[in-house]
């Protein structure tokens, strides 16, 4: 067995770096609140940069604030094999979402430096700006601008609730870089991440080999009936908007179940008016979140929901207005890079399964411009976007070893 085949990352160093990073914006419940382009985000970026410089990595920052730490290769004609994620968190986020992908990429480069291993292609660890979209929209902003999904000027002009723009805040924290956004593009991109769901833990599987990301449709549904007194108005003469909404909730759930195992359907927001105990609700607004990994199945789910809304409107004598809020097509990752992840997991003797991600990631945008794959590891109870988010050190180490060997196979 050659030197490269026996390489393993330093799991203790990876865990220690994650815990050091988690102190920046730490919450009382053990989570992290580190919103994009705040002073805490600057501290996290500065710490990443300091760690990168310790192993001689060259740093560059592009115009949307994406940070890249580069380890040179021996073949000047090759583009970089890149891995990364994000350092910003949800307002009540955890220690691992995004952060693990950044520090796993850094740990790969640290490990190669320790072992004195050279690769033909350069290697890069990336920190993408504002993946979460909690402070500025759109979500996955930095990777989207890099991949050409969003115009740079539009992104820089986006403002938070206090009126501060992305461009102003990048300059304020010192991360308004000069490198062109989207140049140079990588030869391949990998992203390690906690699953953010319960499947790996439930099946006692260590590695998720991610073949793609579910597409989604977000609909805002407004139902108009008639306000009426709860006492004098007979049941059969009501135009109850909330009753209609309840049937929509059931429909969304049933449609997802009928498209198992990859169908997802969620009503996450509902607001009734006038919201009084003795008034039949005359107006309700709610949302429907539909997801599936197959585009035709997602089309069928949406068509069925729209048809069911027409039936509910007729049956309750209410009026429906459906507005599309967001739409993403399913994303399929590069089969060759997905196989690199699978081979690495198998060679390391790790249990693994192919899966589709139900959540969006920076890898979705990178897949537009480079062959891309992802590595999932379990998270406790499937919890994420939650201060109680947790992962086992041995799982994080295992995922990082898979990332290491997938990148080595690709870089040569």
Short mmCIF file of C-alpha atoms in Angstrom, two decimals:
data_model
loop_
_atom_site.label_atom_id
_atom_site.label_comp_id
_atom_site.label_asym_id
_atom_site.label_seq_id
_atom_site.Cartn_x
_atom_site.Cartn_y
_atom_site.Cartn_z
CA UNK A 1 0.00 0.00 0.00
CA UNK A 2 1.44 3.38 -1.02
CA UNK A 3 1.92 6.44 1.11
CA UNK A 4 -1.16 8.21 -0.19
CA UNK A 5 -3.43 5.21 0.47
CA UNK A 6 -2.42 5.16 4.15
CA UNK A 7 -2.95 8.89 4.68
CA UNK A 8 -5.46 9.82 7.38
CA UNK A 9 -6.50 13.23 8.70
CA UNK A 10 -5.86 14.34 12.27
CA UNK A 11 -9.31 13.92 13.80
CA UNK A 12 -8.34 15.57 17.09
CA UNK A 13 -7.06 18.65 15.28
CA UNK A 14 -10.24 18.82 13.19
CA UNK A 15 -12.44 18.60 16.30
CA UNK A 16 -10.31 21.14 18.17
CA UNK A 17 -10.55 23.61 15.29
CA UNK A 18 -14.33 23.20 15.16
CA UNK A 19 -14.60 23.88 18.89
CA UNK A 20 -12.29 26.91 18.63
CA UNK A 21 -14.38 28.31 15.78
CA UNK A 22 -17.60 27.65 17.71
CA UNK A 23 -16.50 30.07 20.43
CA UNK A 24 -16.98 32.92 17.97
CA UNK A 25 -20.65 33.78 18.41
CA UNK A 26 -21.30 31.03 20.97
CA UNK A 27 -24.79 30.99 22.53
CA UNK A 28 -25.84 29.96 26.03
CA UNK A 29 -27.52 26.80 24.69
CA UNK A 30 -24.32 25.60 23.04
CA UNK A 31 -25.04 26.83 19.54
CA UNK A 32 -23.63 29.64 17.41
CA UNK A 33 -25.09 32.94 16.19
CA UNK A 34 -22.73 34.34 13.56
CA UNK A 35 -24.63 36.14 10.84
CA UNK A 36 -23.03 36.96 7.52
CA UNK A 37 -20.75 40.02 7.30
CA UNK A 38 -21.01 40.89 10.99
CA UNK A 39 -18.00 41.48 13.23
CA UNK A 40 -18.29 37.85 14.37
CA UNK A 41 -18.14 36.69 10.75
CA UNK A 42 -14.98 38.74 10.32
CA UNK A 43 -13.45 37.04 13.39
CA UNK A 44 -14.25 33.62 11.97
CA UNK A 45 -12.78 34.51 8.58
CA UNK A 46 -9.66 35.94 10.24
CA UNK A 47 -9.19 32.71 12.23
CA UNK A 48 -9.52 30.60 9.09
CA UNK A 49 -6.98 32.84 7.35
CA UNK A 50 -4.53 32.54 10.25
CA UNK A 51 -4.78 28.76 10.22
CA UNK A 52 -4.28 28.71 6.43
CA UNK A 53 -1.18 30.88 6.61
CA UNK A 54 0.31 28.58 9.26
CA UNK A 55 0.66 25.86 6.61
CA UNK A 56 1.81 28.23 3.88
CA UNK A 57 -1.43 28.51 1.95
CA UNK A 58 -1.90 31.53 -0.30
CA UNK A 59 -5.08 33.52 0.41
CA UNK A 60 -7.23 35.48 -2.00
CA UNK A 61 -10.61 37.19 -1.59
CA UNK A 62 -12.96 37.92 -4.45
CA UNK A 63 -15.34 40.87 -4.87
CA UNK A 64 -18.24 39.19 -3.07
CA UNK A 65 -16.01 38.23 -0.13
CA UNK A 66 -15.48 34.56 -0.94
CA UNK A 67 -12.16 33.44 0.56
CA UNK A 68 -9.85 30.87 -1.05
CA UNK A 69 -6.79 29.22 0.53
CA UNK A 70 -4.59 27.62 -2.14
CA UNK A 71 -1.98 24.86 -2.01
CA UNK A 72 0.02 24.75 -5.26
CA UNK A 73 0.26 21.69 -7.49
CA UNK A 74 3.07 20.42 -9.65
CA UNK A 75 1.24 20.80 -12.98
CA UNK A 76 0.82 24.48 -13.90
CA UNK A 77 -1.77 23.62 -16.54
CA UNK A 78 -4.21 22.12 -14.04
CA UNK A 79 -7.01 24.07 -12.37
CA UNK A 80 -7.66 23.63 -8.65
CA UNK A 81 -9.55 20.82 -7.01
CA UNK A 82 -11.64 22.74 -4.49
CA UNK A 83 -13.57 21.93 -1.33
CA UNK A 84 -15.39 24.22 1.07
CA UNK A 85 -18.60 25.52 2.58
CA UNK A 86 -19.56 28.53 4.72
CA UNK A 87 -18.87 30.12 8.12
CA UNK A 88 -22.08 32.14 8.58
CA UNK A 89 -24.85 30.58 10.67
CA UNK A 90 -28.56 30.82 11.29
CA UNK A 91 -29.65 33.22 14.11
CA UNK A 92 -29.97 30.14 16.34
CA UNK A 93 -27.51 27.88 14.53
CA UNK A 94 -25.13 25.12 15.50
CA UNK A 95 -21.42 24.36 15.49
CA UNK A 96 -21.27 22.20 12.38
CA UNK A 97 -23.55 23.41 9.57
CA UNK A 98 -21.16 24.87 7.01
CA UNK A 99 -18.31 25.14 9.48
CA UNK A 100 -17.49 21.43 9.14
CA UNK A 101 -17.15 21.69 5.37
CA UNK A 102 -14.72 24.60 5.62
CA UNK A 103 -12.56 23.02 8.30
CA UNK A 104 -12.66 19.57 6.69
CA UNK A 105 -11.23 21.18 3.53
CA UNK A 106 -8.57 22.94 5.61
CA UNK A 107 -7.75 19.70 7.45
CA UNK A 108 -7.16 17.94 4.11
CA UNK A 109 -4.58 20.59 3.20
CA UNK A 110 -3.01 20.44 6.67
CA UNK A 111 -2.72 16.65 6.41
CA UNK A 112 -1.01 16.83 3.02
CA UNK A 113 1.39 19.42 4.39
CA UNK A 114 2.22 17.21 7.38
CA UNK A 115 2.91 14.24 5.09
CA UNK A 116 4.79 16.21 2.44
CA UNK A 117 2.48 14.94 -0.29
CA UNK A 118 2.35 16.91 -3.54
CA UNK A 119 -0.57 16.82 -5.94
CA UNK A 120 -0.55 17.48 -9.66
CA UNK A 121 -3.50 19.87 -9.48
CA UNK A 122 -3.57 22.72 -6.96
CA UNK A 123 -5.94 22.28 -4.03
CA UNK A 124 -8.13 25.01 -2.56
CA UNK A 125 -10.28 25.42 0.54
CA UNK A 126 -13.16 27.85 0.00
CA UNK A 127 -15.28 29.96 2.37
CA UNK A 128 -18.47 31.08 0.62
CA UNK A 129 -20.16 34.32 1.66
CA UNK A 130 -23.69 34.31 3.13
CA UNK A 131 -24.86 30.78 2.42
CA UNK A 132 -27.64 30.90 5.00
CA UNK A 133 -29.43 33.99 3.71
CA UNK A 134 -30.50 34.95 7.23
CA UNK A 135 -29.28 38.54 7.01
CA UNK A 136 -29.13 39.13 3.26
CA UNK A 137 -31.02 37.47 0.43
CA UNK A 138 -30.68 35.46 -1.74
CA UNK A 139 -29.44 32.37 0.06
CA UNK A 140 -26.18 30.78 -1.15
CA UNK A 141 -25.19 34.26 -2.23
CA UNK A 142 -21.41 34.03 -2.55
CA UNK A 143 -21.35 30.74 -4.42
CA UNK A 144 -24.22 31.93 -6.61
CA UNK A 145 -22.35 35.08 -7.61
CA UNK A 146 -19.19 33.03 -8.21
CA UNK A 147 -21.06 30.60 -10.49
CA UNK A 148 -22.92 33.32 -12.37
CA UNK A 149 -26.36 32.56 -10.93
CA UNK A 150 -26.67 36.11 -9.54
CA UNK A 151 -25.33 39.37 -11.02
CA UNK A 152 -22.53 40.70 -8.85
CA UNK A 153 -23.92 44.25 -8.74
CA UNK A 154 -27.31 42.96 -7.60
CA UNK A 155 -25.71 40.94 -4.83
CA UNK A 156 -23.56 43.83 -3.62
CA UNK A 157 -26.64 46.08 -3.51
CA UNK A 158 -28.74 43.67 -1.41
CA UNK A 159 -29.69 45.19 1.96
CA UNK A 160 -30.52 43.82 5.39
CA UNK A 161 -33.46 44.94 7.53
CA UNK A 162 -31.42 47.90 8.82
CA UNK A 163 -30.65 49.12 5.31
CA UNK A 164 -26.99 48.08 5.20
CA UNK A 165 -25.83 46.70 1.88
CA UNK A 166 -23.63 43.68 1.23
CA UNK A 167 -21.05 45.89 -0.45
CA UNK A 168 -20.92 48.31 2.49
CA UNK A 169 -20.59 45.52 5.03
CA UNK A 170 -17.88 43.72 3.05
CA UNK A 171 -15.85 46.92 3.05
CA UNK A 172 -16.52 47.54 6.75
CA UNK A 173 -15.24 44.11 7.85
CA UNK A 174 -12.31 44.19 5.43
CA UNK A 175 -13.44 41.47 3.04
CA UNK A 176 -14.28 43.46 -0.10
CA UNK A 177 -11.73 41.58 -2.17
CA UNK A 178 -10.21 42.55 -5.49
CA UNK A 179 -10.11 39.14 -7.22
CA UNK A 180 -12.65 38.78 -10.02
CA UNK A 181 -15.70 36.83 -8.94
CA UNK A 182 -15.81 33.44 -10.66
CA UNK A 183 -12.19 33.38 -11.78
CA UNK A 184 -10.52 30.99 -11.96
CA UNK A 185 -13.10 28.20 -11.95
CA UNK A 186 -12.10 24.90 -10.31
CA UNK A 187 -11.45 21.60 -12.04
CA UNK A 188 -13.76 19.92 -9.52
CA UNK A 189 -15.57 20.79 -6.30
CA UNK A 190 -16.33 18.74 -3.19
CA UNK A 191 -18.30 19.69 -0.09
CA UNK A 192 -18.44 17.83 3.22
CA UNK A 193 -21.48 18.50 5.38
CA UNK A 194 -23.56 17.12 8.20
CA UNK A 195 -26.67 15.49 6.76
CA UNK A 196 -29.12 17.89 8.48
CA UNK A 197 -31.59 15.02 8.57
CA UNK A 198 -32.05 11.69 10.38
CA UNK A 199 -31.46 9.05 7.67
CA UNK A 200 -27.78 8.23 8.27
CA UNK A 201 -28.24 8.00 12.02
CA UNK A 202 -31.44 5.98 11.66
CA UNK A 203 -29.74 3.46 9.37
CA UNK A 204 -26.43 3.39 11.32
CA UNK A 205 -24.57 4.55 8.21
CA UNK A 206 -21.39 6.63 8.46
CA UNK A 207 -21.15 8.22 5.00
CA UNK A 208 -23.79 9.65 2.70
CA UNK A 209 -22.69 9.61 -0.94
CA UNK A 210 -24.74 12.53 -2.23
CA UNK A 211 -25.88 12.16 -5.82
CA UNK A 212 -27.73 15.46 -6.00
CA UNK A 213 -30.05 17.95 -4.31
CA UNK A 214 -33.84 18.01 -4.39
CA UNK A 215 -35.64 20.59 -6.45
CA UNK A 216 -38.21 22.74 -4.69
CA UNK A 217 -41.34 24.77 -5.29
CA UNK A 218 -42.48 27.34 -2.76
CA UNK A 219 -46.06 28.57 -3.10
CA UNK A 220 -47.84 31.28 -1.12
CA UNK A 221 -51.54 30.45 -0.94
CA UNK A 222 -54.11 33.09 -0.05
CA UNK A 223 -57.63 31.83 0.71
CA UNK A 224 -60.54 34.29 0.86
CA UNK A 225 -63.85 33.35 2.45
CA UNK A 226 -66.09 35.52 4.61
CA UNK A 227 -65.80 36.69 8.21
CA UNK A 228 -68.92 35.65 10.12
CA UNK A 229 -70.18 35.38 13.69
CA UNK A 230 -69.42 31.92 15.11
CA UNK A 231 -72.79 31.59 16.83
CA UNK A 232 -75.54 32.65 14.42
CA UNK A 233 -73.89 31.30 11.24
CA UNK A 234 -74.90 27.67 10.50
CA UNK A 235 -72.09 25.29 9.53
CA UNK A 236 -73.47 24.66 6.06
CA UNK A 237 -73.66 28.35 5.21
CA UNK A 238 -70.13 29.30 6.18
CA UNK A 239 -67.28 30.28 3.86
CA UNK A 240 -64.56 29.25 6.30
CA UNK A 241 -61.09 30.08 4.96
CA UNK A 242 -59.36 28.24 7.79
CA UNK A 243 -61.31 25.05 7.09
CA UNK A 244 -60.11 25.28 3.51
CA UNK A 245 -56.55 25.85 4.73
CA UNK A 246 -56.74 22.76 6.95
CA UNK A 247 -57.62 20.69 3.90
CA UNK A 248 -54.64 22.18 2.06
CA UNK A 249 -52.35 21.12 4.90
CA UNK A 250 -53.67 17.57 4.63
CA UNK A 251 -53.28 17.65 0.84
CA UNK A 252 -49.64 18.78 0.99
CA UNK A 253 -48.83 15.97 3.41
CA UNK A 254 -50.68 13.32 1.36
CA UNK A 255 -49.05 14.37 -1.90
CA UNK A 256 -45.56 14.05 -0.38
CA UNK A 257 -46.37 10.64 1.09
CA UNK A 258 -47.62 9.45 -2.29
CA UNK A 259 -44.22 10.39 -3.76
CA UNK A 260 -42.15 8.54 -1.16
CA UNK A 261 -39.35 8.09 -0.39
CA UNK A 262 -38.00 11.35 -1.86
CA UNK A 263 -41.16 13.47 -1.76
CA UNK A 264 -41.32 16.26 0.81
CA UNK A 265 -44.28 18.50 1.60
CA UNK A 266 -44.45 21.13 4.33
CA UNK A 267 -46.79 23.91 5.40
CA UNK A 268 -44.46 25.99 7.52
CA UNK A 269 -46.40 29.26 7.74
CA UNK A 270 -50.08 29.95 8.36
CA UNK A 271 -51.86 33.14 9.33
CA UNK A 272 -55.61 33.45 9.87
CA UNK A 273 -57.65 36.64 9.93
CA UNK A 274 -59.29 38.15 11.89
CA UNK A 275 -57.87 35.58 14.34
CA UNK A 276 -60.64 35.95 16.91
CA UNK A 277 -62.15 33.14 18.97
CA UNK A 278 -65.76 33.79 17.93
CA UNK A 279 -65.31 34.77 14.29
CA UNK A 280 -65.29 32.38 11.33
CA UNK A 281 -61.97 33.18 9.60
CA UNK A 282 -62.53 35.02 6.34
CA UNK A 283 -58.93 35.08 5.11
CA UNK A 284 -55.94 32.76 5.53
CA UNK A 285 -52.46 32.93 4.09
CA UNK A 286 -50.23 29.84 4.19
CA UNK A 287 -47.21 28.45 2.38
CA UNK A 288 -46.50 25.13 0.70
CA UNK A 289 -42.95 23.78 0.37
CA UNK A 290 -42.74 20.89 -2.12
CA UNK A 291 -39.49 19.02 -2.82
CA UNK A 292 -38.33 16.04 -4.83
CA UNK A 293 -35.13 14.82 -6.45
CA UNK A 294 -36.84 14.13 -9.78
CA UNK A 295 -38.10 17.04 -11.87
CA UNK A 296 -41.06 15.18 -13.38
CA UNK A 297 -42.18 14.00 -9.95
CA UNK A 298 -41.93 17.57 -8.63
CA UNK A 299 -44.03 18.81 -11.56
CA UNK A 300 -46.63 16.16 -10.77
CA UNK A 301 -46.69 17.12 -7.08
CA UNK A 302 -47.28 20.79 -7.90
CA UNK A 303 -49.96 19.99 -10.50
CA UNK A 304 -51.80 17.78 -8.04
CA UNK A 305 -51.69 20.43 -5.30
CA UNK A 306 -53.06 23.08 -7.67
CA UNK A 307 -55.86 20.74 -8.73
CA UNK A 308 -56.66 19.90 -5.14
CA UNK A 309 -56.82 23.62 -4.28
CA UNK A 310 -59.45 24.07 -7.00
CA UNK A 311 -61.47 21.21 -5.49
CA UNK A 312 -61.17 22.62 -1.97
CA UNK A 313 -62.21 26.09 -3.16
CA UNK A 314 -65.36 24.67 -4.75
CA UNK A 315 -66.18 22.55 -1.71
CA UNK A 316 -65.77 25.37 0.80
CA UNK A 317 -67.09 28.25 -1.36
CA UNK A 318 -63.80 30.12 -0.97
CA UNK A 319 -61.44 31.76 -3.46
CA UNK A 320 -57.80 30.70 -3.81
CA UNK A 321 -54.82 32.69 -5.10
CA UNK A 322 -51.54 30.79 -5.58
CA UNK A 323 -48.31 32.73 -5.99
CA UNK A 324 -44.94 31.12 -6.74
CA UNK A 325 -42.30 32.33 -4.29
CA UNK A 326 -39.30 30.26 -5.34
CA UNK A 327 -38.37 27.49 -7.76
CA UNK A 328 -35.21 25.40 -8.02
CA UNK A 329 -34.77 22.48 -10.40
CA UNK A 330 -33.34 19.26 -8.98
CA UNK A 331 -29.54 19.23 -9.10
CA UNK A 332 -27.66 16.11 -10.15
CA UNK A 333 -23.98 15.95 -9.26
CA UNK A 334 -21.23 14.70 -11.56
CA UNK A 335 -21.33 10.87 -11.69
CA UNK A 336 -17.53 10.55 -11.82
CA UNK A 337 -16.99 12.72 -8.75
CA UNK A 338 -19.82 10.95 -6.92
CA UNK A 339 -18.03 7.68 -7.65
CA UNK A 340 -14.82 9.18 -6.25
CA UNK A 341 -16.63 9.69 -2.96
CA UNK A 342 -18.08 6.18 -3.07
CA UNK A 343 -14.69 4.59 -3.82
CA UNK A 344 -13.06 6.52 -1.00
CA UNK A 345 -15.70 5.40 1.50
CA UNK A 346 -15.39 1.77 0.36
CA UNK A 347 -11.58 1.83 0.46
CA UNK A 348 -11.70 3.18 4.01
CA UNK A 349 -14.11 0.41 5.05
CA UNK A 350 -16.87 2.85 5.95
CA UNK A 351 -20.56 2.06 5.68
CA UNK A 352 -22.15 4.26 3.04
CA UNK A 353 -25.33 4.82 1.07
CA UNK A 354 -26.36 6.93 -1.89
CA UNK A 355 -28.73 9.74 -1.00
CA UNK A 356 -30.26 12.95 -2.28
CA UNK A 357 -29.96 16.10 -0.18
CA UNK A 358 -33.22 17.71 0.85
CA UNK A 359 -31.47 21.00 1.70
CA UNK A 360 -29.69 23.43 -0.59
CA UNK A 361 -25.91 23.87 -0.39
CA UNK A 362 -23.21 25.93 -2.08
CA UNK A 363 -22.46 22.78 -4.09
CA UNK A 364 -25.69 23.39 -6.02
CA UNK A 365 -24.27 26.55 -7.58
CA UNK A 366 -20.76 25.09 -8.01
CA UNK A 367 -22.25 22.19 -9.98
CA UNK A 368 -23.14 24.75 -12.68
CA UNK A 369 -19.47 25.42 -13.38
CA UNK A 370 -17.51 22.35 -12.22
CA UNK A 371 -17.93 18.59 -11.65
CA UNK A 372 -19.25 18.42 -8.09
CA UNK A 373 -20.02 15.92 -5.31
CA UNK A 374 -20.84 16.01 -1.60
CA UNK A 375 -20.00 13.90 1.46
CA UNK A 376 -22.57 13.63 4.26
CA UNK A 377 -22.00 12.48 7.83
CA UNK A 378 -24.67 11.87 10.50
CA UNK A 379 -25.88 14.52 12.91
CA UNK A 380 -27.50 13.72 16.24
CA UNK A 381 -31.26 13.34 15.98
CA UNK A 382 -31.13 14.80 12.48
CA UNK A 383 -31.11 18.28 14.07
CA UNK A 384 -29.70 21.27 12.21
CA UNK A 385 -30.45 25.00 12.09
CA UNK A 386 -30.73 24.47 15.84
CA UNK A 387 -28.47 25.34 18.76
CA UNK A 388 -28.53 21.69 19.85
CA UNK A 389 -27.02 20.55 16.53
CA UNK A 390 -24.37 17.91 17.25
CA UNK A 391 -22.13 15.38 15.50
CA UNK A 392 -19.78 12.68 16.73
CA UNK A 393 -16.03 13.35 16.35
CA UNK A 394 -15.42 9.94 14.77
CA UNK A 395 -18.05 10.60 12.11
CA UNK A 396 -16.58 13.99 11.29
CA UNK A 397 -13.13 12.42 11.03
CA UNK A 398 -14.45 9.66 8.78
CA UNK A 399 -16.12 12.16 6.44
CA UNK A 400 -12.95 14.20 6.28
CA UNK A 401 -10.93 11.10 5.35
CA UNK A 402 -13.38 10.41 2.53
CA UNK A 403 -12.99 14.01 1.38
CA UNK A 404 -9.19 13.65 1.51
CA UNK A 405 -9.10 10.58 -0.70
CA UNK A 406 -11.74 11.80 -3.14
CA UNK A 407 -9.74 15.00 -3.62
CA UNK A 408 -6.46 13.09 -3.98
CA UNK A 409 -7.93 10.79 -6.62
CA UNK A 410 -9.18 13.80 -8.57
CA UNK A 411 -6.05 15.94 -8.16
CA UNK A 412 -3.57 13.17 -9.01
#
